[in-house]
PDB file of C-alpha atoms in Angstrom:
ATOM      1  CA  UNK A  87       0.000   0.000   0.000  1.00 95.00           C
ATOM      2  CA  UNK A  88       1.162   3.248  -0.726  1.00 98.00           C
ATOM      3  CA  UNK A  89       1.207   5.596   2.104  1.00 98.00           C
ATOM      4  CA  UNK A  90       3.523   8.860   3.221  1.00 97.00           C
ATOM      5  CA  UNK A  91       6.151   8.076   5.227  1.00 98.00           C
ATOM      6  CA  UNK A  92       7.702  11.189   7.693  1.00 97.00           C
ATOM      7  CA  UNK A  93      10.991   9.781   8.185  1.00 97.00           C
ATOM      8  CA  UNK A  94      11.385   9.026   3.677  1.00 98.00           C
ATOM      9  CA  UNK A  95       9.489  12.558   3.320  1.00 96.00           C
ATOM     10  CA  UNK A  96       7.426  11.122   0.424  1.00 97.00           C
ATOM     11  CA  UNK A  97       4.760   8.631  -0.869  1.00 98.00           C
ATOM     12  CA  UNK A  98       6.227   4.647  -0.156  1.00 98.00           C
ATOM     13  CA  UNK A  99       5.557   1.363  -0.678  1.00 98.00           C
ATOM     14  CA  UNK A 100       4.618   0.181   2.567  1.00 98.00           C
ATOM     15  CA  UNK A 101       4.538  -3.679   3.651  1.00 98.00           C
ATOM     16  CA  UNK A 102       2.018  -5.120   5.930  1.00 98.00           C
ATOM     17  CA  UNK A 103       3.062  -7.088   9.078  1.00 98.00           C
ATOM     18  CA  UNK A 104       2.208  -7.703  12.434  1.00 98.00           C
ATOM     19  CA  UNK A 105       3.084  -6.314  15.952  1.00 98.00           C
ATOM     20  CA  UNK A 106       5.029  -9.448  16.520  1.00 98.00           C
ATOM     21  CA  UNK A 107       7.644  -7.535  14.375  1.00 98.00           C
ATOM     22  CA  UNK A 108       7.130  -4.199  15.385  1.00 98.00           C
ATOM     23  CA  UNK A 109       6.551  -4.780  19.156  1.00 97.00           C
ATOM     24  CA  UNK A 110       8.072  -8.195  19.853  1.00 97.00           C
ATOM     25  CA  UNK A 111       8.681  -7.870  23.144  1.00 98.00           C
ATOM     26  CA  UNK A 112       4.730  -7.068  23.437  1.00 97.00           C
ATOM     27  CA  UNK A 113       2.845 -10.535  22.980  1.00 97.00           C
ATOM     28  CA  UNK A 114      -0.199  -8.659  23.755  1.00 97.00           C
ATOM     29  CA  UNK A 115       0.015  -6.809  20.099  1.00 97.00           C
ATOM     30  CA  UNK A 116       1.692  -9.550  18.046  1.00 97.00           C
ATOM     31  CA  UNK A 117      -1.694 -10.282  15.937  1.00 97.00           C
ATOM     32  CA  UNK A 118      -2.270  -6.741  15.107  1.00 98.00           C
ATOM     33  CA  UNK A 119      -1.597  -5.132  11.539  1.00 98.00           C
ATOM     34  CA  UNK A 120       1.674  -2.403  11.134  1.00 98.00           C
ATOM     35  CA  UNK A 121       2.738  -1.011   7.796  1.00 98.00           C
ATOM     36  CA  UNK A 122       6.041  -0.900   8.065  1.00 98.00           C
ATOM     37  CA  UNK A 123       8.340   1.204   5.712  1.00 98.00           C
ATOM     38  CA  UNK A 124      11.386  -0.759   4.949  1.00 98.00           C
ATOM     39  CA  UNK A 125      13.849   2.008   4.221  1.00 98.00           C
ATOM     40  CA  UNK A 126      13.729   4.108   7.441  1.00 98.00           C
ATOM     41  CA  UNK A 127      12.093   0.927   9.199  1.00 98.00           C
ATOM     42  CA  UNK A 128       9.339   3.083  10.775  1.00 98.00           C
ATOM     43  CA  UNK A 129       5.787   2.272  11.129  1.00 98.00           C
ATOM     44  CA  UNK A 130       2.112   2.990  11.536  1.00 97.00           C
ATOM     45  CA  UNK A 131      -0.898   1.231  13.180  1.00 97.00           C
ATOM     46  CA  UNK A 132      -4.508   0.038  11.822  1.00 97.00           C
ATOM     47  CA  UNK A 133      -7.560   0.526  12.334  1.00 96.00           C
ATOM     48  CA  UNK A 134      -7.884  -2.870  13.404  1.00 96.00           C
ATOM     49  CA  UNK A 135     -11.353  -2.960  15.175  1.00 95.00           C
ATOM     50  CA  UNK A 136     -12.850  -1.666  11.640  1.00 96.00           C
ATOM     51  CA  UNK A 137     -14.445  -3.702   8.856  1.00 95.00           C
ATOM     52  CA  UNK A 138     -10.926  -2.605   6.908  1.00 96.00           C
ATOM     53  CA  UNK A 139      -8.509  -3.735   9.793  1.00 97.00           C
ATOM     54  CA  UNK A 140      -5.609  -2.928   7.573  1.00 98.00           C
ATOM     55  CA  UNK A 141      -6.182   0.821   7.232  1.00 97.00           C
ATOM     56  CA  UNK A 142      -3.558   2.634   8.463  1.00 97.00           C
ATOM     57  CA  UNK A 143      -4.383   5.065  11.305  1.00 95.00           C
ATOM     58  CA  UNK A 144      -2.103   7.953   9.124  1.00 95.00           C
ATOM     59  CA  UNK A 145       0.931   8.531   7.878  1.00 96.00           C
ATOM     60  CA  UNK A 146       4.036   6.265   9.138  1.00 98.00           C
ATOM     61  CA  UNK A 147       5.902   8.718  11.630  1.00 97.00           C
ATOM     62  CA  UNK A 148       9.627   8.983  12.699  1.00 97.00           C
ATOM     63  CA  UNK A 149       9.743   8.164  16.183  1.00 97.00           C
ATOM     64  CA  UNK A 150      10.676  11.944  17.531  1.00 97.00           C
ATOM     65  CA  UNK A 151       7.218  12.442  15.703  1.00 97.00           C
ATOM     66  CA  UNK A 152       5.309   9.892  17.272  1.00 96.00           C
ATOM     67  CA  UNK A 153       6.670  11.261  20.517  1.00 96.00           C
ATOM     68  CA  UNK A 154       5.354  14.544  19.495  1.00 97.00           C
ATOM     69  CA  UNK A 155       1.780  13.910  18.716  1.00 96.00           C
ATOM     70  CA  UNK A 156       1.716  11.611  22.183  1.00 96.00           C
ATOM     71  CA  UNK A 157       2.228  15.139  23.829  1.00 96.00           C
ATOM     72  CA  UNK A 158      -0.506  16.933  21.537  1.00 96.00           C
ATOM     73  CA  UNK A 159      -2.509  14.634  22.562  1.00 95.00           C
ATOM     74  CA  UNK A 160      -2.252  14.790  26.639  1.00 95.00           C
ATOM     75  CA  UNK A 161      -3.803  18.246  26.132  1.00 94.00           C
ATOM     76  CA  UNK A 162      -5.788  17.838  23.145  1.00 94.00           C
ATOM     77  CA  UNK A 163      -7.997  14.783  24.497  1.00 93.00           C
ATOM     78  CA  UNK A 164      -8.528  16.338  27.766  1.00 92.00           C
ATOM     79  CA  UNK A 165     -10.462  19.573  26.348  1.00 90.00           C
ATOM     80  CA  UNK A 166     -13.250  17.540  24.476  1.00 88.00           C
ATOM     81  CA  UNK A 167     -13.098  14.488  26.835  1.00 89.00           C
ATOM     82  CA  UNK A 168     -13.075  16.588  30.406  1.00 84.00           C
ATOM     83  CA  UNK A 169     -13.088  19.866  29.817  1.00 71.00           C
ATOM     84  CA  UNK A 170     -16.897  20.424  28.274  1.00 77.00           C
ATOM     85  CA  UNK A 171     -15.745  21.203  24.640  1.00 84.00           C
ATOM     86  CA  UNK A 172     -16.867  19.388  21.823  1.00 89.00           C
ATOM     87  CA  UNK A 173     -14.309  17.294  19.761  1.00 92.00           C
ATOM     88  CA  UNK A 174     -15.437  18.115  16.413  1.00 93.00           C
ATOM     89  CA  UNK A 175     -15.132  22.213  17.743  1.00 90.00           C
ATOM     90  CA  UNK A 176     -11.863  21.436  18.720  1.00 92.00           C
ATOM     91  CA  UNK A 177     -10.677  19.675  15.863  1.00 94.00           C
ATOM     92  CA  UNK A 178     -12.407  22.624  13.594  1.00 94.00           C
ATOM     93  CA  UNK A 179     -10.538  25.457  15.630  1.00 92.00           C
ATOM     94  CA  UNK A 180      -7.547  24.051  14.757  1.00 95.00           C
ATOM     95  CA  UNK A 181      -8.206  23.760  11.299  1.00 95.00           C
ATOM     96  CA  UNK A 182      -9.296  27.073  10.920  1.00 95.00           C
ATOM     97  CA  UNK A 183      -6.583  28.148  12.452  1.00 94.00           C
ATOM     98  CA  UNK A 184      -3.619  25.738  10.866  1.00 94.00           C
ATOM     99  CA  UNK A 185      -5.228  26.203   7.330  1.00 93.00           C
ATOM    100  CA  UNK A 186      -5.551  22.419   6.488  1.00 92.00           C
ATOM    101  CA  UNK A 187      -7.636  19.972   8.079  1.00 94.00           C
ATOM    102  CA  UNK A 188      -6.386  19.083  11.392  1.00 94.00           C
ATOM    103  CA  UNK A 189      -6.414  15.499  12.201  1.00 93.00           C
ATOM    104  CA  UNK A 190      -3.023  14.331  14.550  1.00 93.00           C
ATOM    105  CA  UNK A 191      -2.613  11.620  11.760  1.00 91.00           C
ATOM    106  CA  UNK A 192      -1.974  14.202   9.412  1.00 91.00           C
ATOM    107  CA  UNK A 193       0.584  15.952  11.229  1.00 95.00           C
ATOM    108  CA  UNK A 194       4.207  15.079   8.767  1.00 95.00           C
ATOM    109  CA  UNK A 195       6.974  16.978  10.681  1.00 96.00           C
ATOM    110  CA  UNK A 196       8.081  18.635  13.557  1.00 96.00           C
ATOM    111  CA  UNK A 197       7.113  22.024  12.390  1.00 96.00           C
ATOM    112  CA  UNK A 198       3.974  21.101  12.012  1.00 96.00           C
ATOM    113  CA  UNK A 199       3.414  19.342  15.082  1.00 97.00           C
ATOM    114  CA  UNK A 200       5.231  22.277  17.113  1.00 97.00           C
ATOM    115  CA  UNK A 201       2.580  24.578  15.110  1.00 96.00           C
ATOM    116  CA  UNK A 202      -0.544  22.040  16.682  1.00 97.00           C
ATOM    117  CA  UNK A 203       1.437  21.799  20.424  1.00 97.00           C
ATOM    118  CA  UNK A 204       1.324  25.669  20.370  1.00 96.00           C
ATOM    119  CA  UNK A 205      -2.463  26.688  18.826  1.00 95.00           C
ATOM    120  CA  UNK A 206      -3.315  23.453  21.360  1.00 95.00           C
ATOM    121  CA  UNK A 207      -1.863  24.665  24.750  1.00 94.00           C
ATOM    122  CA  UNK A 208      -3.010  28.572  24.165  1.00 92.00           C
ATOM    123  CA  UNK A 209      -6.235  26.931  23.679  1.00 90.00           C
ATOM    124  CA  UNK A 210      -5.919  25.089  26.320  1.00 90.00           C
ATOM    125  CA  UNK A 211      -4.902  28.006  28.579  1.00 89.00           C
ATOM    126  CA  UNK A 212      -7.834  29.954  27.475  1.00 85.00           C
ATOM    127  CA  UNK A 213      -9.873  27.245  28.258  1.00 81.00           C
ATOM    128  CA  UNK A 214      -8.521  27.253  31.513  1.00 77.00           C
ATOM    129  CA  UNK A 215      -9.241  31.033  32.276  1.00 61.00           C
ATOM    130  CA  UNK A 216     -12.446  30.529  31.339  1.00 57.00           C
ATOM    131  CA  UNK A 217     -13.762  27.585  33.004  1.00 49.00           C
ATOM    132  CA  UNK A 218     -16.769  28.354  35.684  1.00 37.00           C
ATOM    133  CA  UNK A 219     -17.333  31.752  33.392  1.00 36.00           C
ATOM    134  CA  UNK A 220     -18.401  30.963  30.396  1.00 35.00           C
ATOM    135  CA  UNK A 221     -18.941  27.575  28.255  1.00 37.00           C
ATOM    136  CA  UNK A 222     -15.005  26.680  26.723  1.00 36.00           C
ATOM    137  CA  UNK A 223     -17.290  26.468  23.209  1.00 40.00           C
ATOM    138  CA  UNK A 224     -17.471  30.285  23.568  1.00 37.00           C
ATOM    139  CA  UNK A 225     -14.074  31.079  23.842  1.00 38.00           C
ATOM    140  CA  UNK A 226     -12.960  34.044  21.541  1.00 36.00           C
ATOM    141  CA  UNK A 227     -10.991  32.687  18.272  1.00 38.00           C
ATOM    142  CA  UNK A 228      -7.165  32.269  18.840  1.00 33.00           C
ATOM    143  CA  UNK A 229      -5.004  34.269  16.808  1.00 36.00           C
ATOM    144  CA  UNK A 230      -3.093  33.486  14.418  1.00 39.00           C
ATOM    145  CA  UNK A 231       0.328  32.545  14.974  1.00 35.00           C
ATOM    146  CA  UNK A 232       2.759  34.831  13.287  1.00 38.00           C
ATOM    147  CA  UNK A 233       5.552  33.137  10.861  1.00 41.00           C
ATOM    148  CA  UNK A 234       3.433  30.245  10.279  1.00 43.00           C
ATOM    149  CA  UNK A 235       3.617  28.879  13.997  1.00 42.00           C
ATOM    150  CA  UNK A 236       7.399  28.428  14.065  1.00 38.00           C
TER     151      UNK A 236
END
């Protein structure tokens, strides 16, 4: 299957195979689907509980990057899952403001991801100021960042 792969910085052909190879040290994920890039030998997940259990959950991330969206996601999830906002608002804030359509799967570098961590935590800090005063889904618009988030 071709798919993008961060660490190649283009379109490859990825090969299917199993957590056994990617995690074996994990028993507990060695019958789940990978694609696996063989150059750069990084990898993405499936959407294994799916009719299509071999879709890949995104694009097949360096491991810096992986590491990256793990910490957009400690403050992402808690806003829609805790914090009273809805996850499609969030998720359409951030597009708005990025200027493609935000999905953390989508996310191909470090600049990018940087760009998400910081329209993510100021969101996240308004949200903060505001909670008890006003529902987070009425928070004024962000603005901007200047320089294209870098």
């Amino acid at each position: 299957m071709e798919i993008y792969c961060c660490g190649c910085g283009k379109n490859i052909e990825a090969r299917l195979t199993s957590g056994a190879e990617i995690y074996p040290h994990r028993p507990d994920l060695g019958k789940l689907p990978f694609w696996k890039c063989d150059v750069c030998k990084n990898y993405v997940g499936c959407h294994y509980k799916t009719k299509n259990r071999t879709h890949p959950l995104g694009h097949i991330a360096t491991p810096e990057l992986r590491n990256a969206k793990r910490h957009i996601h400690a403050i992402l999830d808690p806003l829609w899952q805790i914090g009273g906002m809805n996850r499609k608002a969030v998720y359409q804030h951030l597009t708005e403001h990025l200027g493609w359509t935000y999905h953390t799967a989508k996310v191909r570098d470090i600049k990018e991801a940087r760009q998400v961590y910081k329209l993510v935590k100021s969101l996240s800090e308004k949200a903060g100021k505001n909670a008890g005063k006003q529902s987070l889904n009425n928070c004024q618009p962000l603005p901007k960042l200047a320089n294209g988030g870098s």
